[in-house]
Structures are given as structure tokens and as C-alpha cells.
Coordinates of C-alpha atoms and ligand atoms in Angstrom, one line a residue:
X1 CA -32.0 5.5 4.9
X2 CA -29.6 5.1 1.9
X3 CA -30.9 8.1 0.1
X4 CA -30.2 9.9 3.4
X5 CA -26.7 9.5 2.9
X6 CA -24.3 12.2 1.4
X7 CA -23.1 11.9 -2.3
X8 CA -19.5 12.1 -1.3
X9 CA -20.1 8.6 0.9
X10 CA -22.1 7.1 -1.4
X11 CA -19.8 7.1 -3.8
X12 CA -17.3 5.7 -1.6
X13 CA -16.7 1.4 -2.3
X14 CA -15.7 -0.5 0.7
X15 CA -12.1 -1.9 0.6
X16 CA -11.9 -4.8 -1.9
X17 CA -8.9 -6.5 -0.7
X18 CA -10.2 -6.3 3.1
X19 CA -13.4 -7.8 1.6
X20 CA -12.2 -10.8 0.4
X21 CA -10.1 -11.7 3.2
X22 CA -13.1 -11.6 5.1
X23 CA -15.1 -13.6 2.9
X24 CA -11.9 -16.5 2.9
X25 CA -11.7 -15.8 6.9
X26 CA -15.6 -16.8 7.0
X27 CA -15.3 -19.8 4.6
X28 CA -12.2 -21.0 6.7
X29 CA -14.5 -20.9 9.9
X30 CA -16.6 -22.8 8.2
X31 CA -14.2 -25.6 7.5
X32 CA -13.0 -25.1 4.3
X33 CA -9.0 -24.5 3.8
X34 CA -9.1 -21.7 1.4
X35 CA -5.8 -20.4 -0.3
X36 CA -5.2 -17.3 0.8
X37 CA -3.6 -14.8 -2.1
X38 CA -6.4 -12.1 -1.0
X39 CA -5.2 -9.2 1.5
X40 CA -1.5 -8.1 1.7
X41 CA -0.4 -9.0 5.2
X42 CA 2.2 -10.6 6.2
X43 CA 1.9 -14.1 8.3
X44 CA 5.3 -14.1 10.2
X45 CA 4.3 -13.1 13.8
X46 CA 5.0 -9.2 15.7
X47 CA 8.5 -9.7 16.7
X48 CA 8.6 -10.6 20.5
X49 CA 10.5 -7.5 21.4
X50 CA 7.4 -5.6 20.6
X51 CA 4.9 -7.5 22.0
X52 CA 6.5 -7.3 25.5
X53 CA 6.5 -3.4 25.2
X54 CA 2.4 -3.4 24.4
X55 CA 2.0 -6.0 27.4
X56 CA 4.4 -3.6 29.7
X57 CA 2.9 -0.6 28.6
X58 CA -0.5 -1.9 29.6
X59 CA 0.1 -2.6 32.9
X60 CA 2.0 0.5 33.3
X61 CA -1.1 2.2 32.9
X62 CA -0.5 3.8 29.8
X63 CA -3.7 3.2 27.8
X64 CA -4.6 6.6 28.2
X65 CA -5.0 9.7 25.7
X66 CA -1.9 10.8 23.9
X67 CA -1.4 14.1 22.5
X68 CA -3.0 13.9 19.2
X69 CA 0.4 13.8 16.7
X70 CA 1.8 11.2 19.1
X71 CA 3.6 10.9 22.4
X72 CA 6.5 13.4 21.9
X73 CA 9.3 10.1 22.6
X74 CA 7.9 8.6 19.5
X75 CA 7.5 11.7 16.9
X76 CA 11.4 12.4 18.2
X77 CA 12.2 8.7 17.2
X78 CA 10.5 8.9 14.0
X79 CA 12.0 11.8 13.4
X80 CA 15.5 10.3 13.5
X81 CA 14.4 7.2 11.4
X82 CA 13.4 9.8 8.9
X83 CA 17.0 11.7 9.5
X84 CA 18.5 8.2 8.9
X85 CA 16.6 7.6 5.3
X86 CA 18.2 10.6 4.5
X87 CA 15.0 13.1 5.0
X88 CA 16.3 15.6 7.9
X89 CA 12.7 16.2 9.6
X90 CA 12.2 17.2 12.9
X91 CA 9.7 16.5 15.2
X92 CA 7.4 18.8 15.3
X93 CA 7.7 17.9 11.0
X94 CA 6.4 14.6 11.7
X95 CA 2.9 12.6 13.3
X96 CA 1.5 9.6 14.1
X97 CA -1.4 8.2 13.3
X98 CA -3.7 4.7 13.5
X99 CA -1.7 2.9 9.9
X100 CA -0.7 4.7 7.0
X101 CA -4.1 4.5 5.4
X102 CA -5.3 7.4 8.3
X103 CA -2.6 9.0 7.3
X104 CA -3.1 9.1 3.2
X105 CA -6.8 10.1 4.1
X106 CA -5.9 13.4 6.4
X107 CA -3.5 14.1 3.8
X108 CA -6.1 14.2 0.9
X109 CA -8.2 15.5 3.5
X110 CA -6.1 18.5 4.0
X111 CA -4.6 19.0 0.4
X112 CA -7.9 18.6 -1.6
X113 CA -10.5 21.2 -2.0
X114 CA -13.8 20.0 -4.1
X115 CA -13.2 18.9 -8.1
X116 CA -9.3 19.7 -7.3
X117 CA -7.4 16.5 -8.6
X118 CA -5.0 13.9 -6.9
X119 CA -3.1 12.1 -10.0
X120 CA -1.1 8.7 -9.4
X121 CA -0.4 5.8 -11.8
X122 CA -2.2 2.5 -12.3
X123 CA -2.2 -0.3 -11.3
X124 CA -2.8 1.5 -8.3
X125 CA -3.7 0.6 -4.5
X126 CA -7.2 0.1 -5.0
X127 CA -7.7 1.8 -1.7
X128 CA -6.4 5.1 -3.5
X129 CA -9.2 6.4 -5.6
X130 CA -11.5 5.5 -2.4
X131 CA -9.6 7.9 0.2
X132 CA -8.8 10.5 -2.3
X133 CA -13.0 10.8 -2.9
X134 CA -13.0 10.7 0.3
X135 CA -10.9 13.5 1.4
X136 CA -13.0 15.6 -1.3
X137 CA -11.1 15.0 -4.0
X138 CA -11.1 13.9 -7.7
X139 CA -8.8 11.0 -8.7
X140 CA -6.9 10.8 -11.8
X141 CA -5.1 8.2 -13.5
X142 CA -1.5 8.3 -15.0
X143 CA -1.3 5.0 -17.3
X144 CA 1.4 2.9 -17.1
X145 CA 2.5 -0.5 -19.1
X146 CA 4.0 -3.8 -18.2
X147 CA 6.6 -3.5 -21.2
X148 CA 7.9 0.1 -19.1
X149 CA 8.2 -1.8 -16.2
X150 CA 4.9 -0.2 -14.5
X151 CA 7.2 2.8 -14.3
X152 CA 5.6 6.3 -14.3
X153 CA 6.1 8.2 -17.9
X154 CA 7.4 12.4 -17.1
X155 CA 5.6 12.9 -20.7
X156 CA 2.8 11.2 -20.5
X157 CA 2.3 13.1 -16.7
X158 CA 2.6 16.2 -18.1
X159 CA -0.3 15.2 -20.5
X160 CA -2.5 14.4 -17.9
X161 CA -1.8 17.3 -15.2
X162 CA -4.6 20.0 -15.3
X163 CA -5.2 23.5 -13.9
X164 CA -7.4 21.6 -11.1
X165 CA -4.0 18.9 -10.5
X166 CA -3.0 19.7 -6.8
X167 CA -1.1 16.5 -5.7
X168 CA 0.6 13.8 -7.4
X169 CA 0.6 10.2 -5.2
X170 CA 3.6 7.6 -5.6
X171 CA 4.0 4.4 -4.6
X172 CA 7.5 2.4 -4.7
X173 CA 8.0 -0.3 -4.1
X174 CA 4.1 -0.6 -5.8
X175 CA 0.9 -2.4 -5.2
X176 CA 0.1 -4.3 -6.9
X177 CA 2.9 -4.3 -9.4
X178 CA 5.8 -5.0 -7.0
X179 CA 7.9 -2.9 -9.2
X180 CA 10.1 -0.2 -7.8
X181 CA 11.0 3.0 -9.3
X182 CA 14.4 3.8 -11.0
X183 CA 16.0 6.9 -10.2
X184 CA 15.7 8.0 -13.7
X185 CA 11.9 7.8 -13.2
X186 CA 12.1 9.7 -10.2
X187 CA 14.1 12.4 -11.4
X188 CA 12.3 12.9 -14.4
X189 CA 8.7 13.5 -12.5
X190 CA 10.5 15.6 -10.3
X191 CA 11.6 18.2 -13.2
X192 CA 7.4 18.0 -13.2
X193 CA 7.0 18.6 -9.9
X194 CA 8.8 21.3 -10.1
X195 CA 7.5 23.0 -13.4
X196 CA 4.3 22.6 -12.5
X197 CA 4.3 23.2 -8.6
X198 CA 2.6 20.1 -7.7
X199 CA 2.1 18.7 -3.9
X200 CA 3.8 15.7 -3.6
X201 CA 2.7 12.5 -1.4
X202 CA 5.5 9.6 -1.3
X203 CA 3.6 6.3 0.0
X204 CA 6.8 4.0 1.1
X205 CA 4.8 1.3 3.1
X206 CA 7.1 -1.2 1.3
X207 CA 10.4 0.8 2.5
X208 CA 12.0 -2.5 3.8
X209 CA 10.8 -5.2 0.9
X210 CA 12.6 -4.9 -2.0
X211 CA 14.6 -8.4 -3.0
X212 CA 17.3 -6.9 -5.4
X213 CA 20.6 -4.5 -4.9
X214 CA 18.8 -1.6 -5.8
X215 CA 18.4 0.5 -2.9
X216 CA 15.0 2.0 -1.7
X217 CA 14.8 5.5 -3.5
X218 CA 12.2 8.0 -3.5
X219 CA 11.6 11.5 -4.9
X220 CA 13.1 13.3 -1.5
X221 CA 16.1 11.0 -2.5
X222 CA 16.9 12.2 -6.3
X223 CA 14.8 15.7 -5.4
X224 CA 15.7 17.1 -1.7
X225 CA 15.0 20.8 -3.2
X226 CA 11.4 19.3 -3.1
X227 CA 10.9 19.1 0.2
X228 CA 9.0 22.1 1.1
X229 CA 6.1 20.3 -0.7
X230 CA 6.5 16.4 0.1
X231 CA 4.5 14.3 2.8
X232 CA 6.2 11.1 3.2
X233 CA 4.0 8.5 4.8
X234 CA 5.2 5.1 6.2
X235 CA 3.9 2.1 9.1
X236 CA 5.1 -0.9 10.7
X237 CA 2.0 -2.8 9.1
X238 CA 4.4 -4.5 6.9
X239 CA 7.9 -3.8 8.3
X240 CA 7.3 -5.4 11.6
X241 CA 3.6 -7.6 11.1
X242 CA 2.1 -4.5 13.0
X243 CA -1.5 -4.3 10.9
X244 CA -3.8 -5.3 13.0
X245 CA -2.1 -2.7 15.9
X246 CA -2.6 0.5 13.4
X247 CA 0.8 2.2 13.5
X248 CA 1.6 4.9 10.5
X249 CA 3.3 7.9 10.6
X250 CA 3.9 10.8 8.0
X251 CA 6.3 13.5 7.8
X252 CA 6.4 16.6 5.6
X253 CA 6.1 20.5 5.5
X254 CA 5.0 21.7 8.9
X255 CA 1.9 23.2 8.1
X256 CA 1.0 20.4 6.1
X257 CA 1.4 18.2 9.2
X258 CA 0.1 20.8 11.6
X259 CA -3.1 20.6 9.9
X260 CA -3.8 16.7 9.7
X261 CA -2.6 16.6 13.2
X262 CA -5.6 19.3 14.2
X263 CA -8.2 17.4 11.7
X264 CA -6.3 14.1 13.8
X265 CA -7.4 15.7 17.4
X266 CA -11.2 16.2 16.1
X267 CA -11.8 12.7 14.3
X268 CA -9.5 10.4 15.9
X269 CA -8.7 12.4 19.7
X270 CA -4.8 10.0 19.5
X271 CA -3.1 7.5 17.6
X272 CA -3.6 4.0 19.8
X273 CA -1.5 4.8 22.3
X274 CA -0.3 1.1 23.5
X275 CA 0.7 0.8 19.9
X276 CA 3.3 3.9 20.3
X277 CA 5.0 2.3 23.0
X278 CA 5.2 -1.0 21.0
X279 CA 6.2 1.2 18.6
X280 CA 9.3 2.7 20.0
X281 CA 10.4 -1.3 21.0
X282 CA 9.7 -1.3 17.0
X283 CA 12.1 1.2 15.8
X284 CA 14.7 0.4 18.0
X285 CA 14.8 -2.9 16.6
X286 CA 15.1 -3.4 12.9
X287 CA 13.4 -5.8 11.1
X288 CA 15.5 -8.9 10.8
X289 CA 16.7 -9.7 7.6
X290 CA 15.3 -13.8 7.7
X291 CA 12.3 -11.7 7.2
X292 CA 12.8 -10.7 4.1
X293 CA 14.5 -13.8 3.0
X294 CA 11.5 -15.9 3.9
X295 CA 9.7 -13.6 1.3
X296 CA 12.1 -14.0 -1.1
X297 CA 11.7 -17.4 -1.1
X298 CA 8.2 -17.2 -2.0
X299 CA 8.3 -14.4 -4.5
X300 CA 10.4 -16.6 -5.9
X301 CA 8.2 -19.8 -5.9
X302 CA 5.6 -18.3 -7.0
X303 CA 7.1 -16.9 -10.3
X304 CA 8.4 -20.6 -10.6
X305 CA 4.8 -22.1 -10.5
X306 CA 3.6 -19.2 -12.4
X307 CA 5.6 -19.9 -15.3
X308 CA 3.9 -23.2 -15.9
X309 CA 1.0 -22.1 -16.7
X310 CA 0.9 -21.0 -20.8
X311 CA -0.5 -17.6 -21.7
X312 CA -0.6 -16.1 -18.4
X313 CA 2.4 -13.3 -18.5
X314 CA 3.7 -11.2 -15.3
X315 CA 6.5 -9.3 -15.1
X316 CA 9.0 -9.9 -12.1
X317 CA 7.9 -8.2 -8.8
X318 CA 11.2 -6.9 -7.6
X319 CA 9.8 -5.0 -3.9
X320 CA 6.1 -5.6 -1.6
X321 CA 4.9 -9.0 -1.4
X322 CA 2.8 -9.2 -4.4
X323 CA 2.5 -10.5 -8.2
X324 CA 0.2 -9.0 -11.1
X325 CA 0.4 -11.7 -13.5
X326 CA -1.9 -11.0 -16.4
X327 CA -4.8 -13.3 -17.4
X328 CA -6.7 -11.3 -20.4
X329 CA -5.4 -14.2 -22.6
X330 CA -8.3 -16.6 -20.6
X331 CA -11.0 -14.4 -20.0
X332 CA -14.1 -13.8 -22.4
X333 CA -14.7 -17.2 -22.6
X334 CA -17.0 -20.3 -20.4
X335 CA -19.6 -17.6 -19.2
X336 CA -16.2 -15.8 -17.1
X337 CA -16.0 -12.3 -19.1
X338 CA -13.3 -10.8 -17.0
X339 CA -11.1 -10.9 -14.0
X340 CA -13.6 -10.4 -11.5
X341 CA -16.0 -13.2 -12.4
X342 CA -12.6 -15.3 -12.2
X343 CA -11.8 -14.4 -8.9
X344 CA -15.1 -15.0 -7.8
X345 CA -14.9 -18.4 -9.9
X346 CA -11.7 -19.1 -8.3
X347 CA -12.8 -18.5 -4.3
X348 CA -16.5 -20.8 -5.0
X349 CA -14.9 -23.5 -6.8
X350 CA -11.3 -23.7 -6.0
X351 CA -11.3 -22.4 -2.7
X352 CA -8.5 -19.5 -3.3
X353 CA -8.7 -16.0 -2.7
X354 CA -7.6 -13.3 -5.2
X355 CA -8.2 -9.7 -6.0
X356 CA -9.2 -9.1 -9.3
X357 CA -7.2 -6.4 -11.2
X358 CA -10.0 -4.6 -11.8
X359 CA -9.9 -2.9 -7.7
X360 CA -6.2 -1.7 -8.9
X361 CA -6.9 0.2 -12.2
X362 CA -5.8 -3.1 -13.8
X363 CA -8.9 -4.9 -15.5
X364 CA -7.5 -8.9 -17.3
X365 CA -4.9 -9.2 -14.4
X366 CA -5.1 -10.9 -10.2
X367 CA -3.2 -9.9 -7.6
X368 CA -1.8 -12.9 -5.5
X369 CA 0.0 -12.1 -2.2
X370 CA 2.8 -14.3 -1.5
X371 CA 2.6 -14.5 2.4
X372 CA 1.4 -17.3 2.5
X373 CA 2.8 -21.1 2.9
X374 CA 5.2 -22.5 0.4
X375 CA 2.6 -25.6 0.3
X376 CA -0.4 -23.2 -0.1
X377 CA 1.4 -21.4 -3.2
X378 CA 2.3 -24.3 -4.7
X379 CA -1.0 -25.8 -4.4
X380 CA -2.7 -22.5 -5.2
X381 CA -1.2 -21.7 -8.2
X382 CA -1.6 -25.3 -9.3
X383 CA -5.8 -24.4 -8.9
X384 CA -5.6 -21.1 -10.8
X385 CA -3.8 -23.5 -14.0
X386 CA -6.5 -26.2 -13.4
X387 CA -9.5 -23.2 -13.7
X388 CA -7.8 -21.5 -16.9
X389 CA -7.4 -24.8 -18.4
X390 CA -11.4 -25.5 -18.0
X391 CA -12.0 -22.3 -19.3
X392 CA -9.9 -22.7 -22.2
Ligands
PMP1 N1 -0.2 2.0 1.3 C1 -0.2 0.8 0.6 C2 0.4 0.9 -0.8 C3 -0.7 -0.4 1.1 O1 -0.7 -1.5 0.4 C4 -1.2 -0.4 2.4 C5 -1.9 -1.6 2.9 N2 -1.6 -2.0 4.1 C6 -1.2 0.9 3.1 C7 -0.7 2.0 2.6 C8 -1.8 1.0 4.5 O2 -1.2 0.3 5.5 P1 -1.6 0.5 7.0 O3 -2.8 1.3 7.1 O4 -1.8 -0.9 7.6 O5 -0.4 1.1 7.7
LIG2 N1 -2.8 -3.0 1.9 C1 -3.2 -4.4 2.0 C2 -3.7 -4.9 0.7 O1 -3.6 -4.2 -0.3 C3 -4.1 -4.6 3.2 C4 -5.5 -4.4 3.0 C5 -6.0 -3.0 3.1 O2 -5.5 -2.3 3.9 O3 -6.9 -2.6 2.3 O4 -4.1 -6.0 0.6

């Protein structure tokens, strides 16, 4: 059957971080307690407000079809959350859809014709170069450096636009990096934007993490003249431990939204629609700010234990839950040539899970998710010394 299959899925890799929480899910049932640094999810529970909107929507009966952007009391609640970030969008300007991932995929879907390019900087979401193929597209990567901060270069985008560049993707706070754009950044890829009329898609799944006084800023922020050409896509996955219940949402010219919501209708009928009612319970309740304390706490922890270790460098994750600390100075060596063999190393004979760098445009780095125990990170990182050390 496999040479049945089309050349646009084939070339499609299933996602890597999902993978390896699976295979540390499957290990666990099997007794093993495996550190978990793998997918980025976080373990404090869906706030209880929520949960008893899904269990009264249920037995109100309301598990039926929804209109395919979303139940119209949701995209007008979305649409004020938007007109409270500072991005006045109606909402008929705005759609729901099952996580944010759906709607990065009708957005590429709708944007990209065949060999037209989608450029956005690495590290990147590994997921990224996936859903842009995907939706038809070609990825292309902007190149970034720890010593910048991981922050996108206006110059160095300008080298790598092309006549076949349709839509630039950004992602602040990032993953992997954790790092957030400056508003310099932003305004200086906006005088891109603008030269060179690119579409703009603003991925802000990590809106609400971000552990220092700068506030959350994207291009709609330093830019509003751009936005007759910029989708901006958000979820509750991470703002209110919604991922397993698929809630995302975009927002953006109306065309532009008109046209993923028909593509929405055909592929997907509705968003979930107990999720939307949860989802309402949601928005009308903040997340609480322990929340982001709690990851705080273990961001900072695990830049503490991180330090210990000599030769292993990574930069201070300032938004998302995650850290790219760089490993190249270990790798080459005791039959582990690069970061993927290590992970794999790591998960068989440590028992923690890790994505290698590699799935984020990133080869000699690992991403580690903090949302896990403070015992677990201590202990974890305390593994990944011990394997360096045996391979140094
Ligand atoms: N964007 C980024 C950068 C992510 O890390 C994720 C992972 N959850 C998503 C989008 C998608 O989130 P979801 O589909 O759960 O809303
Ligand atoms: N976005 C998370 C991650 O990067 C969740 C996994 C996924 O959606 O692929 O780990």
C-alpha cells in the first residue's frame, strides 16, 4: 500500500514530540517511572470552573453539531478577548477550531498554493515544517543564534524572502527556545512585511507564560497598519491545561477566515462542541496567576541544575515552558554522534524522555519541558550529567 500513497503525505513525519510521550506513556505502563521532559503539556489540572461547564453542557444535551466557525456565543467572546489584547476583531473576523495546530494547518491550507513558501525561524516547532507541507506548501528557514537571543534578524529575512515567499510564521514566546521577541525585533520585520507584502501568521499559544516584566507583544502590537494581512492564532491547550479537549481559535482578515472556516465545514463539520461551552467557562475566568508561578519555580530549577553540569550551555528561557540547552560539546563521541542517538540513549538507559533538537531545526541541542515535578527535574537533570559524563 505505501507506494499507493500520495507524495505530499509521504513526505509528511509524524509529530516527534507526541511520539515520545507515547513511547514514555507505554514504558510507564509498563512499570518503569520515566522522567518526563518529552511533550509540552502542562500537568496542573483543567480548572474546576471549566470542567463543570463540559459536565453541564453534556447533560444539557448539547453535544450536537455546531456551526462550523463555532457557536456564535463563543466567536463573540473571542472576539472581545481579542479586543482586550489590543486586536479590535469582530466576530465574524474570528473561528474556532479543534487546538491551534487545526488552525495553523487551514491557514497554510488556505494561504499556500504548490512550491509557494511559508518562512519562519529556527529553532522552530517541529510541528511547523510538517503542517506547512502539509497545507501544500514549501518551508523555509530563517536562522537564528543563541548569542541574538534566538531573535529573528530583519536583514538576514530579507536575504531569505523569494518571489515564491507568501507567508512569514512567528512564534513568541518560542518553542523551543522560550525566548520572546523584543519590540525592536518586531518592528523591524514589520518594515519587511510591509516592503515586501508578505502574509503574516502570529502563533501566540504561549500568550500567558512569560516570567519577566516584559509584556506579551506581537507584530499587531508594534504594527496595527498590518492587519489586513495577519492571522493570529491562539488555544487554551496551555493557558488553561485544555489539550487533550482541542480548543484553538484564530482571528484575521475576513476572507482569510471565511475560507478556513468553509475548508473547517468539509474536513472537520464543527469544532468539539462540549469543548466551546467549557470554553466560554474558560474565558470568563482567567488563568490564575499560582499558575504561572508554579512554572516559574521550575523554570527556575531547572536552570539551577542545569548549570552544574560543565559544557552544556543554554540561554535563559524567559516565556513557554521549555529549555534548549545545547549539548554539541558531548556528542561525536562513545558511538552517540548527535542529539538524537542521545535522546534515544537517554529514554533506554536513564529512563527520561527528551526531544532531540534535531525535530526543531536545532541539531547538538534537547528540549526539556519543565512541567513536571520539582523531584523529577531535579532527578532528571541529575541523569542527563551522569550520561554526558559516561560519554565524556
Ligand atoms: N503552537 C505551538 C508553538 C505549540 O507548541 C503547540 C503545542 N501545543 C501548538 C501551537 C498547538 O497547540 P494545540 O493544538 O494544543 O492548541
Ligand atoms: N506543542 C507541544 C510540544 O511541542 C505538544 C505536542 C504537540 O502538539 O505536538 O511538545
Amino acid at each position: 500500500m505505501k507506494e499507493r500513497l500520495s507524495r505530499k503525505v509521504s513526505a509528511i513525519e509524524s509529530s516527534i514530540t507526541l511520539e515520545v510521550s507515547a513511547i514514555a506513556g507505554r514504558m510507564r505502563a509498563e512499570g518503569h517511572h520515566v522522567i518526563a521532559f518529552g511533550a509540552g503539556e502542562p500537568d496542573l489540572p483543567t480548572p474546576d470552573v471549566v470542567q463543570d461547564a463540559a459536565v453541564q453542557a453534556i447533560r444539557e444535551g448539547r453535544g450536537r453539531y455546531t456551526p462550523a466557525a463555532g457557536i456564535p456565543a463563543l466567536r463573540e467572546a473571542l472576539s472581545a478577548r481579542f479586543q482586550a489584547d489590543g486586536f479590535p476583531l469582530p466576530a465574524d473576523q474570528v473561528m474556532v477550531t479543534a487546538g491551534a495546530k487545526s488552525a495553523l494547518f487551514l491557514a497554510f491550507y488556505a494561504l499556500l498554493n504548490e512550491g509557494d513558501e511559508c518562512v519562519f525561524p529556527a529553532p522552530y516547532w517541529s510541528s511547523y515544517t510538517e503542517m506547512v507541507k502539509a497545507g501544500g506548501g514549501t518551508p523555509v528557514i530563517l536562522a537564528t543564534s543563541a548569542g541574538d537571543d534566538f531573535q529573528p534578524d530583519a536583514d538576514r529575512l530579507r536575504e531569505t524572502l523569494t518571489d515564491r515567499t507568501r507567508v512569514l510564521l512567528l512564534n513568541s514566546p518560542n518553542n523551543p527556545t522560550g525566548t520572546v521577541y523584543s519590540r525592536e525585533t518586531l518592528l523591524a520585520i514589520a518594515e519587511v512585511v510591509r516592503e515586501r507584502d508578505l502574509v503574516v501568521i502570529t502563533d501566540d499559544i504561549y500568550e500567558h507564560l512569560i516570567y519577566t516584566d516584559e509584556p506579551f507583544t506581537n507584530l499587531l502590537h508594534v504594527a496595527p497598519d498590518l492587519a489586513d494581512r495577519t492571522l493570529v492564532i491562539n488555544g487554551l491547550s496551555k493557558s488553561h491545561s485544555m489539550t487533550g479537549w482541542r480548543m484553538g481559535f484564530a482571528g484575521g482578515p475576513k476572507a482569510l477566515i471565511q475560507a478556513m472556516s468553509r475548508t473547517q465545514s468539509q474536513i472537520a463539520g464543527s469544532p468539539p462542541s462540549i469543548t466551546q461551552h467549557a470554553a466560554l467557562a474558560a474565558l470568563a475566568n482567567p488563568p490564575a496567576p499560582d499558575r504561572l508561578a508554579s512554572l516559574d519555580a521550575r523554570r527556575r530549577l531547572l536552570m539551577g541544575e542545569l548549570a552544574k553540569i560543565d559544557g552544556v550551555t543554554c540561554p535563559e528561557p524567559r516565556g513557554a515552558f521549555y529549555a534548549f540547552p545545547d549539548i554539541s560539546a558531548y556528542l561525536g563521541k562513545s558511538g552517540v554522534p548527535d542529539a538524537i542517538a542521545f535522546t534515544k540513549a537517554l529514554l533506554e538507559a536513564k529512563l527520561v524522555a527528551a526531544v532531540a533538537g534535531d525535530a526543531f531545526g536545532a541539531p547538538g541541542h534537547i528540549r526539556l519541558t519543565y512541567c513536571t515535578s520539582e523531584e523529577d527535574i531535579r532527578e532528571g537533570v541529575r541523569r542527563i550529567g551522569e550520561l554526558l559524563s559516561e560519554l565524556a
